[in-house]
Coordinates of C-alpha atoms in Angstrom, one line a residue:
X507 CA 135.0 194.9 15.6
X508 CA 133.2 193.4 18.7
X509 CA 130.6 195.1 20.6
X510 CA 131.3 196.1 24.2
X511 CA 128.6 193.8 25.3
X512 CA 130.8 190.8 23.3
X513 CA 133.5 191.5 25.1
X514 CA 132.4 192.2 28.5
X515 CA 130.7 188.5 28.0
X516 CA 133.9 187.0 26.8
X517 CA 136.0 188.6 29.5
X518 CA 133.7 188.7 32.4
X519 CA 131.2 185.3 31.5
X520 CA 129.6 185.3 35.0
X521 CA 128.7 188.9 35.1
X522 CA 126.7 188.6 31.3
X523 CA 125.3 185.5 32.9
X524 CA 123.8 187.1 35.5
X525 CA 122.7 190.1 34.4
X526 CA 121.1 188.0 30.7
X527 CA 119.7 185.1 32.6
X528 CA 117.9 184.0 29.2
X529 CA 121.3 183.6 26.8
X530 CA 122.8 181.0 29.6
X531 CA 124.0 178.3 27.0
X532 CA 123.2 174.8 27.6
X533 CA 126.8 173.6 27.8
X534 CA 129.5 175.1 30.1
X535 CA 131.8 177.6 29.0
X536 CA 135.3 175.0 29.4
X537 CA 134.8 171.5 28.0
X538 CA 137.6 170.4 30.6
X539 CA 136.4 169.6 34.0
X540 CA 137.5 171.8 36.8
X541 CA 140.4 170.5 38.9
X542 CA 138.3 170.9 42.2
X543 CA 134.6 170.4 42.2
X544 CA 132.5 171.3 44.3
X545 CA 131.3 169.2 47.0
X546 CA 128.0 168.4 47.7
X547 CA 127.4 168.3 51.5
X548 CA 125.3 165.4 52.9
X549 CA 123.0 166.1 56.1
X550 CA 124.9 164.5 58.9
X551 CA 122.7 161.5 61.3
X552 CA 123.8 160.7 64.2
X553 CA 122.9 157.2 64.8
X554 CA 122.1 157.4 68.8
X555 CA 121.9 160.4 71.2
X556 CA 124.7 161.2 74.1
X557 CA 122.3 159.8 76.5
X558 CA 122.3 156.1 74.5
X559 CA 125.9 156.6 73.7
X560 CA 126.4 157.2 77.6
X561 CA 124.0 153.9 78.5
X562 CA 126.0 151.7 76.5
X563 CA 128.9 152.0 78.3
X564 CA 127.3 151.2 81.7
X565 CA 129.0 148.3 83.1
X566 CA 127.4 145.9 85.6
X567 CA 128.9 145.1 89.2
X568 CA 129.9 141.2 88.2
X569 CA 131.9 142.5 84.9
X570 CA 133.3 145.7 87.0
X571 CA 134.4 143.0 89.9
X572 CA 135.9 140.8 87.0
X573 CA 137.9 143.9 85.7
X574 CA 139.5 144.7 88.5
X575 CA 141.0 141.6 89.7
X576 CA 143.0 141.4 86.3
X577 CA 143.9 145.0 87.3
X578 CA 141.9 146.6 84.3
X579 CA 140.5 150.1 85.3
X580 CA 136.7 149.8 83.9
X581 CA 137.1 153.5 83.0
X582 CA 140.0 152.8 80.4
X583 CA 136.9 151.1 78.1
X584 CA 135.0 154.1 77.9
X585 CA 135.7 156.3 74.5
X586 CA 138.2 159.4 74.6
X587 CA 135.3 161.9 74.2
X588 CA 133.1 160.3 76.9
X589 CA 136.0 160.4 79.1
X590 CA 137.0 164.1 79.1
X591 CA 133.2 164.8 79.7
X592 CA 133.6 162.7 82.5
X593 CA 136.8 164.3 84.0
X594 CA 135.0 167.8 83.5
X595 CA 132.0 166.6 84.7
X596 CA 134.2 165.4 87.9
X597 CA 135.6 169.0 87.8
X598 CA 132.2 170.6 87.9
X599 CA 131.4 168.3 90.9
X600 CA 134.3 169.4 92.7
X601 CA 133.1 173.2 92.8
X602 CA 129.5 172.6 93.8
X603 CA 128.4 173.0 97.3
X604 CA 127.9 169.6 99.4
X605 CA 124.3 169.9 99.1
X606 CA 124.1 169.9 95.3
X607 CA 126.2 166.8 95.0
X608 CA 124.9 163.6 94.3
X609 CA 124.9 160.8 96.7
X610 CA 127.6 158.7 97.5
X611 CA 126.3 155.5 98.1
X612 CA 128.2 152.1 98.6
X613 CA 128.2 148.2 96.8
X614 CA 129.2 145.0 98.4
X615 CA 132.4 143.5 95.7
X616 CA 135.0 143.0 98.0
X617 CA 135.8 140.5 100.7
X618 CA 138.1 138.7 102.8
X619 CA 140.7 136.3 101.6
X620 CA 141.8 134.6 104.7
X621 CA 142.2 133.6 108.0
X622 CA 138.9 134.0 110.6
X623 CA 137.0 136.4 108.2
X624 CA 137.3 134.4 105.0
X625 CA 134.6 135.0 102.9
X626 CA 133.3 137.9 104.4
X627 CA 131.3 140.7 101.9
X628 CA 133.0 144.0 102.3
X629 CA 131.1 147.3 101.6
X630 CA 133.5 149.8 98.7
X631 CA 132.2 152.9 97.1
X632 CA 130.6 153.4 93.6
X633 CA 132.3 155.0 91.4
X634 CA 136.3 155.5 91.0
X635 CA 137.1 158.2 93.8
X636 CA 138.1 155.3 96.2
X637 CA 140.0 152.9 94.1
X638 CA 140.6 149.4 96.9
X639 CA 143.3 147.1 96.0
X640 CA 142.3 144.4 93.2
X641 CA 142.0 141.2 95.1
X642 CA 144.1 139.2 92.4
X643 CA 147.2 142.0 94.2
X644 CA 145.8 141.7 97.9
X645 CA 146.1 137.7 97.4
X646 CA 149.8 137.8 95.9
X647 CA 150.7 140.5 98.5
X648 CA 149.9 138.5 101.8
X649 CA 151.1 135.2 99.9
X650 CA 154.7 136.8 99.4
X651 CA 154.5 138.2 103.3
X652 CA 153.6 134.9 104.5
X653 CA 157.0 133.0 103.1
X654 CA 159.1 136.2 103.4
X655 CA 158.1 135.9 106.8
X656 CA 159.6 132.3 106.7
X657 CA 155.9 130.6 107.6
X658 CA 154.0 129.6 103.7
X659 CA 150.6 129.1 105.6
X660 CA 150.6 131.9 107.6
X661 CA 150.6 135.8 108.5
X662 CA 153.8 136.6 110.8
X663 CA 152.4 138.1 114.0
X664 CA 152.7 142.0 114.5
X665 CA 151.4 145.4 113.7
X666 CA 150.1 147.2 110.5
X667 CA 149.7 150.2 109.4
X668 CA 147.3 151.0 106.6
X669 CA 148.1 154.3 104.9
X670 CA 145.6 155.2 102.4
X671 CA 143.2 152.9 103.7
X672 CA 139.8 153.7 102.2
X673 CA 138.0 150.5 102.5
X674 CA 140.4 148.8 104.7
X675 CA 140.1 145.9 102.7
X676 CA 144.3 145.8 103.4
X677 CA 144.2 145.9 107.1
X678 CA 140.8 144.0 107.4
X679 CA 143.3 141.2 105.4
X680 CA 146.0 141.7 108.0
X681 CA 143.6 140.9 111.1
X682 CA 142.3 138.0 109.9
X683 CA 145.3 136.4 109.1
X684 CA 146.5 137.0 112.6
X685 CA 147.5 140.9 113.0
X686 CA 147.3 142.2 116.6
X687 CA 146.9 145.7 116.0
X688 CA 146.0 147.8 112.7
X689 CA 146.3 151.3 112.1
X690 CA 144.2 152.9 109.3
X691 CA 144.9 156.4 108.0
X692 CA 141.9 157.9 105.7
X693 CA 141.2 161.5 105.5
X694 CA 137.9 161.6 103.6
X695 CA 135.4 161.6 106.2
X696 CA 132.4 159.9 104.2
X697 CA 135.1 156.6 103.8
X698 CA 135.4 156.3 107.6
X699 CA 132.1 157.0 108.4
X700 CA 130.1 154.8 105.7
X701 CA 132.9 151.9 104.5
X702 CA 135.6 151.8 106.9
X703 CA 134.0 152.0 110.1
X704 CA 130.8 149.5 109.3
X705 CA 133.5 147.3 107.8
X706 CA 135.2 146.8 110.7
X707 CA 132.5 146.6 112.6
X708 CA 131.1 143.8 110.5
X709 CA 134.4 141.8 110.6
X710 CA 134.3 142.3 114.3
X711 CA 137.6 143.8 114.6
X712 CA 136.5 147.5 115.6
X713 CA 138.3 146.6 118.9
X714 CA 141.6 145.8 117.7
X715 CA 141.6 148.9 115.5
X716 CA 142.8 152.7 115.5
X717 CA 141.6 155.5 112.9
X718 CA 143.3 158.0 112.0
X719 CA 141.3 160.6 109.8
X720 CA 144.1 162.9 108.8
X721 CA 146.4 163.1 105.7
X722 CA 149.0 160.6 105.6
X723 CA 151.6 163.5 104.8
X724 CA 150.5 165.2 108.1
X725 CA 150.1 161.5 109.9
X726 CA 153.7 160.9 109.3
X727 CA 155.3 164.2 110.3
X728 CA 153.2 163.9 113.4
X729 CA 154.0 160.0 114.1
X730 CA 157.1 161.2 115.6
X731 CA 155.4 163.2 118.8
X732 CA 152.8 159.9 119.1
X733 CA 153.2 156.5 117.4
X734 CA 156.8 156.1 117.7
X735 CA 157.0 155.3 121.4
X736 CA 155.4 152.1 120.6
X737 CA 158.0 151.0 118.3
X738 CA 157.9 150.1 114.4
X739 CA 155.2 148.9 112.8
X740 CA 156.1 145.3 111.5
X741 CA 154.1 145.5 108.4
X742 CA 153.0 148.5 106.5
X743 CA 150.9 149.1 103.3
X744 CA 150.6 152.0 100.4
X745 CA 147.9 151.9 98.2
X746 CA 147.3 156.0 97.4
X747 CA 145.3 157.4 94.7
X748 CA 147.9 157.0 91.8
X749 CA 147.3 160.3 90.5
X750 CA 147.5 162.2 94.0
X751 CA 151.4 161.6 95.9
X752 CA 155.0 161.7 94.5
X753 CA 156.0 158.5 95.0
X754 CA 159.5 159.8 95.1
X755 CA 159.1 162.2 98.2
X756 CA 156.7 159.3 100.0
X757 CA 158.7 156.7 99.6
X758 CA 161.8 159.4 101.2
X759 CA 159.5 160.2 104.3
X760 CA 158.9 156.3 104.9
X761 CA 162.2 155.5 104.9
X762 CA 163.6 158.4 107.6
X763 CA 160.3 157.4 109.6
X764 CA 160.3 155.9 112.9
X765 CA 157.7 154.1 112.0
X766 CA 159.7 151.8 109.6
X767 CA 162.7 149.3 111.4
X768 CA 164.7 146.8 110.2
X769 CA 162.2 144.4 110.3
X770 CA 159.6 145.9 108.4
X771 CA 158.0 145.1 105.5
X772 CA 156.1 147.4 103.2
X773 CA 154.0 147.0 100.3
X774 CA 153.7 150.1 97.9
X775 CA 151.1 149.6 94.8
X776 CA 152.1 151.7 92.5
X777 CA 151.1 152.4 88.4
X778 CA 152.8 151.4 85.3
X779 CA 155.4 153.8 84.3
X780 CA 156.6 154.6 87.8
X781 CA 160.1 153.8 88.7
X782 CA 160.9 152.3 92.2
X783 CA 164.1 152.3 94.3
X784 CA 165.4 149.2 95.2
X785 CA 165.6 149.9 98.6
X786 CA 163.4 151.8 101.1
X787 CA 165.9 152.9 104.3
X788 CA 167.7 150.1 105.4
X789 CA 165.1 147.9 103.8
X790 CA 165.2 145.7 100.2
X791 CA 162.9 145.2 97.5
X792 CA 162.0 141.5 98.2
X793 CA 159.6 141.3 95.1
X794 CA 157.9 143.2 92.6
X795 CA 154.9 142.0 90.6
X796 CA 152.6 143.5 87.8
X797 CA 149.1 142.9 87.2
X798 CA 148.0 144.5 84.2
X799 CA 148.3 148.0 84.4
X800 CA 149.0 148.1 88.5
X801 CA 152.9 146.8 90.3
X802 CA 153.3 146.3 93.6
X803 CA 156.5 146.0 95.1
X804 CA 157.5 144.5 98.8
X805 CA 160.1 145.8 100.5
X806 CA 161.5 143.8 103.6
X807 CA 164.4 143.3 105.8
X808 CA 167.7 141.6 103.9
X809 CA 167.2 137.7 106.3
X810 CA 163.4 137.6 104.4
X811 CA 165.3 137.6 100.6
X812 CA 166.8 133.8 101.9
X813 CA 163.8 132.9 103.6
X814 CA 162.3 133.6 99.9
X815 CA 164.9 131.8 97.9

């Protein structure tokens, strides 16, 4: 008959092991191999640093200026996990006080298409929080004005409104092709006072210009009581911050504005995945274009579809 000690080892091997360190045999106690073994964990290296990570995804003003004329948002490169420390980084920014902030400062990559200020070097922010219109859009959008308009070589005379402006790249565009009168609606008081302002001061067409720092919501329930005396606007243009209006409910407030007549014609830049009426008011959709990720749809009086065709 077996000891206790045989049978505690036989029954309980790990416990005899342990407690008679000298009798461990040489083999194990199975000759089959066990169904999961255990895995030997390997020190993890990380082959650059967040801050190296970070710098390699720095892109330079030429290849940022290239991007955006074939209507690719530079930040859409960067990886996923850079990205949401970006947006919480842009959070974090948000609840500081102004005087913790860092500096906005400005770059020259725009300029002017056409007409008296071809060729002219526009200021823009850095950074994404004041997105202008890509120049490869601005170019098709006053090209498709021109022979709605029924004259290929030229702007149709009139008045603009620029809602959204930010740089005034859009209305800067309209002057020099022959505009009378633009009106540019920007509620970020940094914009007006460092881009939008010198800009039209450089073009030289302060003097033919009205700004209107207020929100274009408020701008357009308030039009009514100011602007409408003077008539419709002949041209207007809609560039927001994609993320920031209901296209929906704007495009409803345009269209019962007095601001819009038969005459108009609008341009609305709008993102992938929106869906767009095809009329605005008593207005048509005369054309709707996409450049990469970004449309842009004209809307126009029913005579400027002929004049097209």
């Amino acid at each position: 008959m077996a000891s206790s000690s045989t049978l505690s080892s036989l029954v309980f091997p790990h416990l005899f092991l342990l407690n008679n360190p000298s009798k461990s045999p040489l083999l194990p106690f199975s000759t089959t191999s066990s169904p999961n073994p255990p895995r030997i964990r390997r020190p993890s290296i990380e082959a650059s640093s967040s801050n190296s990570r970070r710098d390699a995804y720095v892109i330079d003003e030429k290849t940022q200026l290239l991007l955006e004329r074939y209507g690719i948002d530079p930040s859409e490169l960067e990886p996923r996990r850079d990205k949401k420390s970006r947006r919480k980084r842009e959070e974090v920014e948000k609840q500081l006080p102004e005087e913790t902030k860092a500096p906005r400062t400005t770059h020259k990559l725009l300029q002017v298409l056409g007409g008296k200020a071809r060729r002219k070097k526009l200021l823009s922010p850095k950074g994404m929080d004041v997105r202008p219109m890509m120049e490869v859009v601005k170019g098709a959008a006053f090209g498709i004005l021109q022979v709605a308009g029924g004259s290929p070589a030229f702007l149709r005379q009139g008045r603009w409104l620029d809602l959204y402006s930010g740089t005034g790249s859009v209305g800067i565009e309209a002057i020099s092709r022959g505009c009378s009168e633009v009106h540019f609606v920007e509620m970020d008081p940094w914009v007006v006072t460092e881009v939008l302002r010198p800009n039209l001061e450089w073009t030289g067409f302060l003097d033919v210009s009205v700004i209107h720092r207020v929100r274009v919501e408020s701008f357009l329930e308030q039009a009514e009581h100011s602007l409408c005396k003077d008539g419709p606007f002949d041209y207007i243009s809609v560039t927001p911050p994609y993320t920031a209006v209901d296209y929906s409910t704007l495009m409803e407030q345009l269209a019962m504005s007095c601001l819009v007549g038969k005459d108009t014609f609008i341009l609305v830049e709008y993102p992938l995945g929106t869906a767009m009426l095809d009329s605005c008011g008593c207005l048509v959709k005369v054309a709707d274009r996409r450049f990469g990720r970004t449309h842009l749809a004209v809307y126009g009086p029913t005579w400027s579809q002929k004049k097209r065709k």
